[in-house]
mmCIF file with all atom_site columns, C-alpha atoms in Angstrom:
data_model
loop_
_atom_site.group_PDB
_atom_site.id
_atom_site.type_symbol
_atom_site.label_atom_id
_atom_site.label_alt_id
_atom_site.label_comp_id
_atom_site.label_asym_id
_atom_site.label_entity_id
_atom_site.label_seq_id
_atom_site.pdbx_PDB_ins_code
_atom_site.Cartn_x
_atom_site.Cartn_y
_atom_site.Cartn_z
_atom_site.occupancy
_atom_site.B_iso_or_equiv
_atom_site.pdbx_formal_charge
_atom_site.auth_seq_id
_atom_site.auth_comp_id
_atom_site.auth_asym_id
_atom_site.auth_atom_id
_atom_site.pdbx_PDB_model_num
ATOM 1   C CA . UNK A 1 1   ? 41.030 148.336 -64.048  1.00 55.00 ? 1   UNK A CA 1
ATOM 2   C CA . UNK A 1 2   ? 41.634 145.661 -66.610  1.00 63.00 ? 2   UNK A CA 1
ATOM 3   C CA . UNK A 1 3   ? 38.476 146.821 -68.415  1.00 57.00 ? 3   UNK A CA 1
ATOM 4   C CA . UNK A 1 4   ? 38.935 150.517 -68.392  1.00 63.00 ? 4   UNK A CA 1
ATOM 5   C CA . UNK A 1 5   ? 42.998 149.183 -69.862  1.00 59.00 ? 5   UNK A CA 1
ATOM 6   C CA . UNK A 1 6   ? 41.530 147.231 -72.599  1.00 56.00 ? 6   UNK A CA 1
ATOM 7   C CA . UNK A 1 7   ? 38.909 149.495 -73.246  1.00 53.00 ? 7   UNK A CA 1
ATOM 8   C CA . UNK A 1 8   ? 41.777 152.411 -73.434  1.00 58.00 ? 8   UNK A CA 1
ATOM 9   C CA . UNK A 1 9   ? 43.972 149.920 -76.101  1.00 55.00 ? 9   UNK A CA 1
ATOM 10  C CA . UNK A 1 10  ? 40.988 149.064 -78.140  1.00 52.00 ? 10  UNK A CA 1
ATOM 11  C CA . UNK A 1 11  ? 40.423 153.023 -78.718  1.00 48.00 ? 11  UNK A CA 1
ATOM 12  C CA . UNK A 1 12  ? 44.130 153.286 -79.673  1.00 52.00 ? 12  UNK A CA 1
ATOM 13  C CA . UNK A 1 13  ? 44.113 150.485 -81.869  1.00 55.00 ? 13  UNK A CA 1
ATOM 14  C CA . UNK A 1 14  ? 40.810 150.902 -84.067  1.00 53.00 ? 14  UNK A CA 1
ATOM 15  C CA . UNK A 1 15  ? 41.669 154.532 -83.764  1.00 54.00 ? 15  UNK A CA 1
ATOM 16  C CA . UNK A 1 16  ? 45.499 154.090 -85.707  1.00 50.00 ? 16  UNK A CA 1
ATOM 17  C CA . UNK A 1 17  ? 43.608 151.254 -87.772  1.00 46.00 ? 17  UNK A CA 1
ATOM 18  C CA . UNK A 1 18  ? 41.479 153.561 -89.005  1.00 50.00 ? 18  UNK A CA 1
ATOM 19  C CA . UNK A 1 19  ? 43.553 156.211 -89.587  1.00 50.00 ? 19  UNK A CA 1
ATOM 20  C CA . UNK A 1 20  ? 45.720 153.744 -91.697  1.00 50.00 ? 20  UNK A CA 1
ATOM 21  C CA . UNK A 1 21  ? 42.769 152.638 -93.295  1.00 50.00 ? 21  UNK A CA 1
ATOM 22  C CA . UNK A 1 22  ? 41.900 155.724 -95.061  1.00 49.00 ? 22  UNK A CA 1
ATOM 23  C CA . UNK A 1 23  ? 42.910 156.242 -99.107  1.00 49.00 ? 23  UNK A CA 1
ATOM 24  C CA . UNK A 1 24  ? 44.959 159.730 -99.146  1.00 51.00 ? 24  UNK A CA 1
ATOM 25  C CA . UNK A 1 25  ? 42.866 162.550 -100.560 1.00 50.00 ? 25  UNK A CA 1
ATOM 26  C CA . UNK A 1 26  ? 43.275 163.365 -104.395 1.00 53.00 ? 26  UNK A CA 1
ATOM 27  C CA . UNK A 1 27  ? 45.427 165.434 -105.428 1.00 58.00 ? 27  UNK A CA 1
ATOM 28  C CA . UNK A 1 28  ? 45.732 166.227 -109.302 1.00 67.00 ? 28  UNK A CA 1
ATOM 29  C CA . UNK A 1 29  ? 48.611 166.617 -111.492 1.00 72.00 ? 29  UNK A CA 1
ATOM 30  C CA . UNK A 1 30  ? 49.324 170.426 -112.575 1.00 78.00 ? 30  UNK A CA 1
ATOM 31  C CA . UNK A 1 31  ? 48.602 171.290 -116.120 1.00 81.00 ? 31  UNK A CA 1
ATOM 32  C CA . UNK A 1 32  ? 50.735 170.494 -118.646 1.00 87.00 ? 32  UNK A CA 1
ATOM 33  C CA . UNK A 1 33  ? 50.888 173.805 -120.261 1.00 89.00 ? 33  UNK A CA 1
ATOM 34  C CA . UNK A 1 34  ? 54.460 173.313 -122.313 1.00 93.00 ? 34  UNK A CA 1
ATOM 35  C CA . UNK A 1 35  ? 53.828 174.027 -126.094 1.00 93.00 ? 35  UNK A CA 1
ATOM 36  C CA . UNK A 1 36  ? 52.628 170.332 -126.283 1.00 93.00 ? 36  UNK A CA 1
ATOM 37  C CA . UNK A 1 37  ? 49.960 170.326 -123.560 1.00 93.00 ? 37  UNK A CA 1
ATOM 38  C CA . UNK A 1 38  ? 48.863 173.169 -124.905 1.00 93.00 ? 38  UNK A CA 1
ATOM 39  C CA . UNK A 1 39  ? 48.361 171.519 -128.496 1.00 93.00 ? 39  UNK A CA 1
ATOM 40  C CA . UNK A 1 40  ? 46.861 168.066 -126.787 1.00 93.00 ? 40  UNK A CA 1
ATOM 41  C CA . UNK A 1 41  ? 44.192 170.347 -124.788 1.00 91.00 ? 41  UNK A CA 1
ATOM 42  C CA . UNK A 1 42  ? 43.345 172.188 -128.235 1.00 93.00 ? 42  UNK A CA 1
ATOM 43  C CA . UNK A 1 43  ? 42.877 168.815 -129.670 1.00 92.00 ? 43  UNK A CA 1
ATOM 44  C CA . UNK A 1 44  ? 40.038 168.630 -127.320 1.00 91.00 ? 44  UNK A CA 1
ATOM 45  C CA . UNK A 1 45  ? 38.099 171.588 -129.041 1.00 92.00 ? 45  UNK A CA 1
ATOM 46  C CA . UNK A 1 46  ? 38.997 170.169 -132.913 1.00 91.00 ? 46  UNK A CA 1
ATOM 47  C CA . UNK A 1 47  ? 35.912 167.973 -132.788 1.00 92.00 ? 47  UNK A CA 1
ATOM 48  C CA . UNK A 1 48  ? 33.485 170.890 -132.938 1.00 91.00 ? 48  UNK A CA 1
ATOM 49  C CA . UNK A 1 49  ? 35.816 173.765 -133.761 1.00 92.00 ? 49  UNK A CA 1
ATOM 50  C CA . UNK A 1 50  ? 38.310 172.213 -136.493 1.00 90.00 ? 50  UNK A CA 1
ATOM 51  C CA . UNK A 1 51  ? 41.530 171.135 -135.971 1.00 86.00 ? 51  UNK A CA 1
ATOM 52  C CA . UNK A 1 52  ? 43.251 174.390 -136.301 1.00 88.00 ? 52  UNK A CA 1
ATOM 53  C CA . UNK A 1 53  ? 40.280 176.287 -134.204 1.00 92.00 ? 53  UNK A CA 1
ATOM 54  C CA . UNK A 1 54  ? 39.047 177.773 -138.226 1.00 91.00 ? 54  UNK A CA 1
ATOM 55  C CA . UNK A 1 55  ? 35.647 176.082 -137.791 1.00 88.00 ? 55  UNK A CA 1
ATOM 56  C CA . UNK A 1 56  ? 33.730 173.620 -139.498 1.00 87.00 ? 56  UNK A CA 1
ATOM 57  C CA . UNK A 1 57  ? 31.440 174.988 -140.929 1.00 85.00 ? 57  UNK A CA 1
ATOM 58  C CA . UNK A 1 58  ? 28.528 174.822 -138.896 1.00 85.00 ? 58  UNK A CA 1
ATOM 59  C CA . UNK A 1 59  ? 27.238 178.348 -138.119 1.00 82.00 ? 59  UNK A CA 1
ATOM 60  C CA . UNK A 1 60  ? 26.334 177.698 -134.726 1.00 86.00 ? 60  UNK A CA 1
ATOM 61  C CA . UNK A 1 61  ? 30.100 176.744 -133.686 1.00 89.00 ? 61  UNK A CA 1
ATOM 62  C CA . UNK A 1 62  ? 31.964 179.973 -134.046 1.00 90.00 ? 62  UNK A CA 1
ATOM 63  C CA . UNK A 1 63  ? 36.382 179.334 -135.727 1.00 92.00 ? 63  UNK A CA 1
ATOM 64  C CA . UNK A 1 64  ? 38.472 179.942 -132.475 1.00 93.00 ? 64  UNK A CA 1
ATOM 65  C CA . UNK A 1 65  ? 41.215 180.753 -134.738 1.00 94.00 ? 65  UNK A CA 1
ATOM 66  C CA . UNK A 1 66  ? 42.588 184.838 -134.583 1.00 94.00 ? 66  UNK A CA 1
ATOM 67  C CA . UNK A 1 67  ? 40.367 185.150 -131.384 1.00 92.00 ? 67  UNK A CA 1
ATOM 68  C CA . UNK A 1 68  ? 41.140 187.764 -128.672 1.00 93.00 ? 68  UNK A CA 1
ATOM 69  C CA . UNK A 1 69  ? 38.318 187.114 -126.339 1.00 94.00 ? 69  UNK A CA 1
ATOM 70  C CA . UNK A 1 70  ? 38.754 183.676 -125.823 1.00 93.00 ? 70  UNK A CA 1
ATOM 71  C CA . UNK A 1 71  ? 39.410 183.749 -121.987 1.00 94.00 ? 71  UNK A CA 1
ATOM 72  C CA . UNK A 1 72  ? 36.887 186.328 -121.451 1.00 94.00 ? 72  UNK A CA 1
ATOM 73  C CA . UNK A 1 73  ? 34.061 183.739 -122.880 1.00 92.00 ? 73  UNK A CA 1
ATOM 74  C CA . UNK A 1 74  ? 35.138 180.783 -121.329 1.00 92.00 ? 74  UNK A CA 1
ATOM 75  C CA . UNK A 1 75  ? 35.194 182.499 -117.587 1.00 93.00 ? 75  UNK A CA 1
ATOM 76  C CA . UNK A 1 76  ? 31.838 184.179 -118.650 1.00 93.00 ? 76  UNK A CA 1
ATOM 77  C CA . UNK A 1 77  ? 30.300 180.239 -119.769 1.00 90.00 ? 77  UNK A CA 1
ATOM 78  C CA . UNK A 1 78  ? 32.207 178.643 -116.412 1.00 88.00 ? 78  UNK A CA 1
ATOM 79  C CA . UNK A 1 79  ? 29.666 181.168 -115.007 1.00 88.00 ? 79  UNK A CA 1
ATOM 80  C CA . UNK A 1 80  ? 26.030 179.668 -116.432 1.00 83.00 ? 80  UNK A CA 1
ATOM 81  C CA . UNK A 1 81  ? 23.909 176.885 -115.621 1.00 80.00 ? 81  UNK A CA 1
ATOM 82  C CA . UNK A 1 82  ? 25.462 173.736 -117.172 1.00 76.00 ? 82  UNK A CA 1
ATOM 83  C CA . UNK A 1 83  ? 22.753 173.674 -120.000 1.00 81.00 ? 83  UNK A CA 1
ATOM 84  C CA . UNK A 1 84  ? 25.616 173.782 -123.358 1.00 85.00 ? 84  UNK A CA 1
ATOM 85  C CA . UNK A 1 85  ? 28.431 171.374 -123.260 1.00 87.00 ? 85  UNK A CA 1
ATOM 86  C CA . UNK A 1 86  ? 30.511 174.281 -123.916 1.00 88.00 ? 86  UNK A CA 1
ATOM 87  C CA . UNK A 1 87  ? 29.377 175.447 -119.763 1.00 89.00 ? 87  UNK A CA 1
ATOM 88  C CA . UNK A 1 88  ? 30.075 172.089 -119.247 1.00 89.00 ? 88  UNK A CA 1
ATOM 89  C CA . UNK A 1 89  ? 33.559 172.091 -120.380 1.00 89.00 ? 89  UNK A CA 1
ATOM 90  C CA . UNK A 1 90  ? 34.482 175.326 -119.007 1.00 91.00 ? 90  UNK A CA 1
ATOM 91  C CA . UNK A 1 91  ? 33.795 174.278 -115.764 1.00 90.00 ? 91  UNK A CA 1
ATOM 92  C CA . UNK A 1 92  ? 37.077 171.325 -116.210 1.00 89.00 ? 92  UNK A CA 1
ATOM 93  C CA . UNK A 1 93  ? 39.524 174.204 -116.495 1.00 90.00 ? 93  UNK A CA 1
ATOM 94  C CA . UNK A 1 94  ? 41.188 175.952 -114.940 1.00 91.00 ? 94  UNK A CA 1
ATOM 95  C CA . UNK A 1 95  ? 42.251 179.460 -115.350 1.00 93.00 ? 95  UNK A CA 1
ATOM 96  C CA . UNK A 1 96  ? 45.581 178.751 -116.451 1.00 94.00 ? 96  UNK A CA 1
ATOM 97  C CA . UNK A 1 97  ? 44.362 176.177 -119.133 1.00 93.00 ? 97  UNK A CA 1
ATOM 98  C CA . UNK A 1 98  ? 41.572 179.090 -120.192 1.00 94.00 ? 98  UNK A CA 1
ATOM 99  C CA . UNK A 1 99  ? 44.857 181.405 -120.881 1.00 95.00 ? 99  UNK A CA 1
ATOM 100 C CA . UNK A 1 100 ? 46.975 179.208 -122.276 1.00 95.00 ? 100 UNK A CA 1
ATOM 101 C CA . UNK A 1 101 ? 44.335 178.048 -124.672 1.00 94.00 ? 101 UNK A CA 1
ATOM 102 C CA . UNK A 1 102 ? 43.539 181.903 -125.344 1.00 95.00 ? 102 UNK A CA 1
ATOM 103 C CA . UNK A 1 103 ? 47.104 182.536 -126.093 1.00 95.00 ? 103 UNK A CA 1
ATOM 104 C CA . UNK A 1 104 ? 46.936 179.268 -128.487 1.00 95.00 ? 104 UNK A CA 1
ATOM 105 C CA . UNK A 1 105 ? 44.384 180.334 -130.729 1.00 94.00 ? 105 UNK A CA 1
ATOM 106 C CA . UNK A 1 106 ? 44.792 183.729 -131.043 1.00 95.00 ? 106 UNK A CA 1
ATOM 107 C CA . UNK A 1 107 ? 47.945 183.340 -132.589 1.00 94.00 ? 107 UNK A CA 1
ATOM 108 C CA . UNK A 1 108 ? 46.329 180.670 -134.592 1.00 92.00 ? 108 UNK A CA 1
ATOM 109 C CA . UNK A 1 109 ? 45.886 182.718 -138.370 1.00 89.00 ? 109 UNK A CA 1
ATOM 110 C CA . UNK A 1 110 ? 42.236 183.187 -138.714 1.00 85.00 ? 110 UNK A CA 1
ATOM 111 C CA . UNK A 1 111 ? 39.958 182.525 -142.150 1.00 73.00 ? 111 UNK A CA 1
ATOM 112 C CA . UNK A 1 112 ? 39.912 179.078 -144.459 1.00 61.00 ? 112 UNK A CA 1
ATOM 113 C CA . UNK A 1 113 ? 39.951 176.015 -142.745 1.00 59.00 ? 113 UNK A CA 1
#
């Protein structure tokens, strides 16, 4: 009886110690999409695509700048293998982010950089 008592209290115990024991899942912060986490995420695409989304330059990175398709090509690369970083990066938003950025550089004037 004592056995089958401590036996019965060592389950409960390392059971609730366990339980205790365990880190909370993640959970991740919504995205900041006011007019200012909107700009910071664009920031992200200056390094290849300019600063204002116009280009630089390079004719294998297309401006971003006057764009209406935007959304439409980052769903479509979220899509592909993960061979471009461009897949790669698609895959880190989410669809609001892939609007909001959209919106963002379509309304960004198009042409000189």
């Amino acid at each position: 009886m004592n056995v089958r008592r401590l036996a019965t209290g060592a389950v409960l115990f390392f059971g609730a110690l366990a339980t205790w024991a365990v880190e909370p899942s993640a959970s991740f912060a919504a995205p900041n999409l006011s007019p200012e986490g909107v700009r910071a995420l664009a920031a992200t695409c200056a390094p290849c695509h300019g600063p204002s989304g116009r280009g630089t330059g390079v004719a294998e990175v297309p401006p971003l700048a006057g764009r209406r398709d935007l959304g439409v090509q980052l769903r479509a690369l979220r899509e592909r293998p993960p061979a471009t970083l461009m897949a790669q990066l698609s895959r880190g938003l989410t669809d609001s982010e892939i609007e909001a950025l959209s919106r963002h550089f379509a309304s960004q004037p198009a042409g000189a950089r």
